CSV table of C-alpha atoms in Angstrom, one decimal:
chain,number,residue,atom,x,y,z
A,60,UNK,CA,24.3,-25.0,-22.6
A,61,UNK,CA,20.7,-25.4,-21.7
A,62,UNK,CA,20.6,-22.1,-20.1
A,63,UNK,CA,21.4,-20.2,-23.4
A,64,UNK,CA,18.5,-22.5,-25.1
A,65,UNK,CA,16.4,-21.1,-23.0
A,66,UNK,CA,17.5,-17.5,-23.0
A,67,UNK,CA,17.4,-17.7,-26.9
A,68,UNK,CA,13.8,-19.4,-26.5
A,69,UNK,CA,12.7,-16.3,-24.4
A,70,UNK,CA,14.4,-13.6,-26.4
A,71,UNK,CA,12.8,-14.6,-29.5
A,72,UNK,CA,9.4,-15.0,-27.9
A,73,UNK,CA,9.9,-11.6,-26.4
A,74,UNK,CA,10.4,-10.6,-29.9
A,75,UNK,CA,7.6,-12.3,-31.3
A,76,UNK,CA,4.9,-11.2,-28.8
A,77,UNK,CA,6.2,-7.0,-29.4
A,78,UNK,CA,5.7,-7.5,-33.3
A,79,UNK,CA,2.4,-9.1,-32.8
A,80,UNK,CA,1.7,-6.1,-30.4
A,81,UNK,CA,2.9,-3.5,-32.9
A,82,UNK,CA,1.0,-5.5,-35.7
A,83,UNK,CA,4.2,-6.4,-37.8
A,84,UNK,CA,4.8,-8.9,-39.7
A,85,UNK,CA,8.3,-10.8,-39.9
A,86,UNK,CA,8.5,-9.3,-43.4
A,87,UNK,CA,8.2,-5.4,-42.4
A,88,UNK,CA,10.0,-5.9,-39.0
A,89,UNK,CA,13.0,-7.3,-41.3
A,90,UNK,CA,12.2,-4.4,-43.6
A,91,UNK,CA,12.6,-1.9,-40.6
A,92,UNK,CA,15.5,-3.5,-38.9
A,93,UNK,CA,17.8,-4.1,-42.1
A,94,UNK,CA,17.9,-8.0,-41.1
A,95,UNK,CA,16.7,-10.5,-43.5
A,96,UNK,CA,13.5,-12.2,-42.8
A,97,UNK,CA,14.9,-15.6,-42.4
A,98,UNK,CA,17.1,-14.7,-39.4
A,99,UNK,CA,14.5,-12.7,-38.0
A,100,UNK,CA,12.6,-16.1,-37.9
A,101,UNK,CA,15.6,-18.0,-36.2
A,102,UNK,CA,15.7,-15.0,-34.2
A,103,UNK,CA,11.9,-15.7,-33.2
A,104,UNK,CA,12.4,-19.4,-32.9
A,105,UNK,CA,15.4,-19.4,-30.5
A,106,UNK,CA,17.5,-21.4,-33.0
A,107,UNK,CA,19.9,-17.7,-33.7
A,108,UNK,CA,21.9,-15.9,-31.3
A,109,UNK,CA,21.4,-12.1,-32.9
A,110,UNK,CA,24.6,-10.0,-32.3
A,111,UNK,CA,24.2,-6.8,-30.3
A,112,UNK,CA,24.0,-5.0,-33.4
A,113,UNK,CA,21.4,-6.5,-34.5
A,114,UNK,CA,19.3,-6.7,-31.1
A,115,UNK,CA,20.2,-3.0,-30.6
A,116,UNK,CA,18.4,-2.8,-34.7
A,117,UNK,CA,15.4,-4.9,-33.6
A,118,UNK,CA,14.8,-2.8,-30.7
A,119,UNK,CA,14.9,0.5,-33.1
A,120,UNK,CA,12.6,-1.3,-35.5
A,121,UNK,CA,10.1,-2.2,-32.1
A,122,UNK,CA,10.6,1.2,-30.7
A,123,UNK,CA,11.3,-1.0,-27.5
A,124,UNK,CA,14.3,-1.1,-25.1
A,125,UNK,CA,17.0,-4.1,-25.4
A,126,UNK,CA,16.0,-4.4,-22.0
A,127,UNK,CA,12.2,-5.5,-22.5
A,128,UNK,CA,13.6,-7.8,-25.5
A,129,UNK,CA,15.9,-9.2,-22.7
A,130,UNK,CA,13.3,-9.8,-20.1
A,131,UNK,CA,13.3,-12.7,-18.3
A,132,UNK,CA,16.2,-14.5,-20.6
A,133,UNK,CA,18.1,-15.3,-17.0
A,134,UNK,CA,15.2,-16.9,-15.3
């Protein structure tokens, strides 16, 4: 159970530190991805685990990959 704390913990930092990099807020990154702006929080806080549907929307809305959203969530 830990382990998937922590691989929430990471994803959602991972998503954090690309809207920071893009210059989004949670607002238009929510806006962009169709996903309200409170899970997008939980999403950024490690407390939701996002569907693929809605990491596959994040990544659209990041014009990123799933897999640098995913990086290092198995470490």
């Amino acid at each position: 159970m830990a382990k998937r704390n922590v691989a929430l913990t990471r994803f959602g930092e991972n998503v954090r530190n690309l809207r920071e990099k893009r210059e989004l807020t949670q607002e238009r990154l929510s806006e962009f991805s169709e996903l309200n702006q409170t899970y997008i929080s939980g999403i950024e806080n490690g407390s939701r685990n996002p569907t693929i549907l809605s990491v596959t929307r994040i990544a659209k809305a990041l014009k990123t990959t799933i897999a640098d959203l995913c990086d290092g969530i198995d470490r």
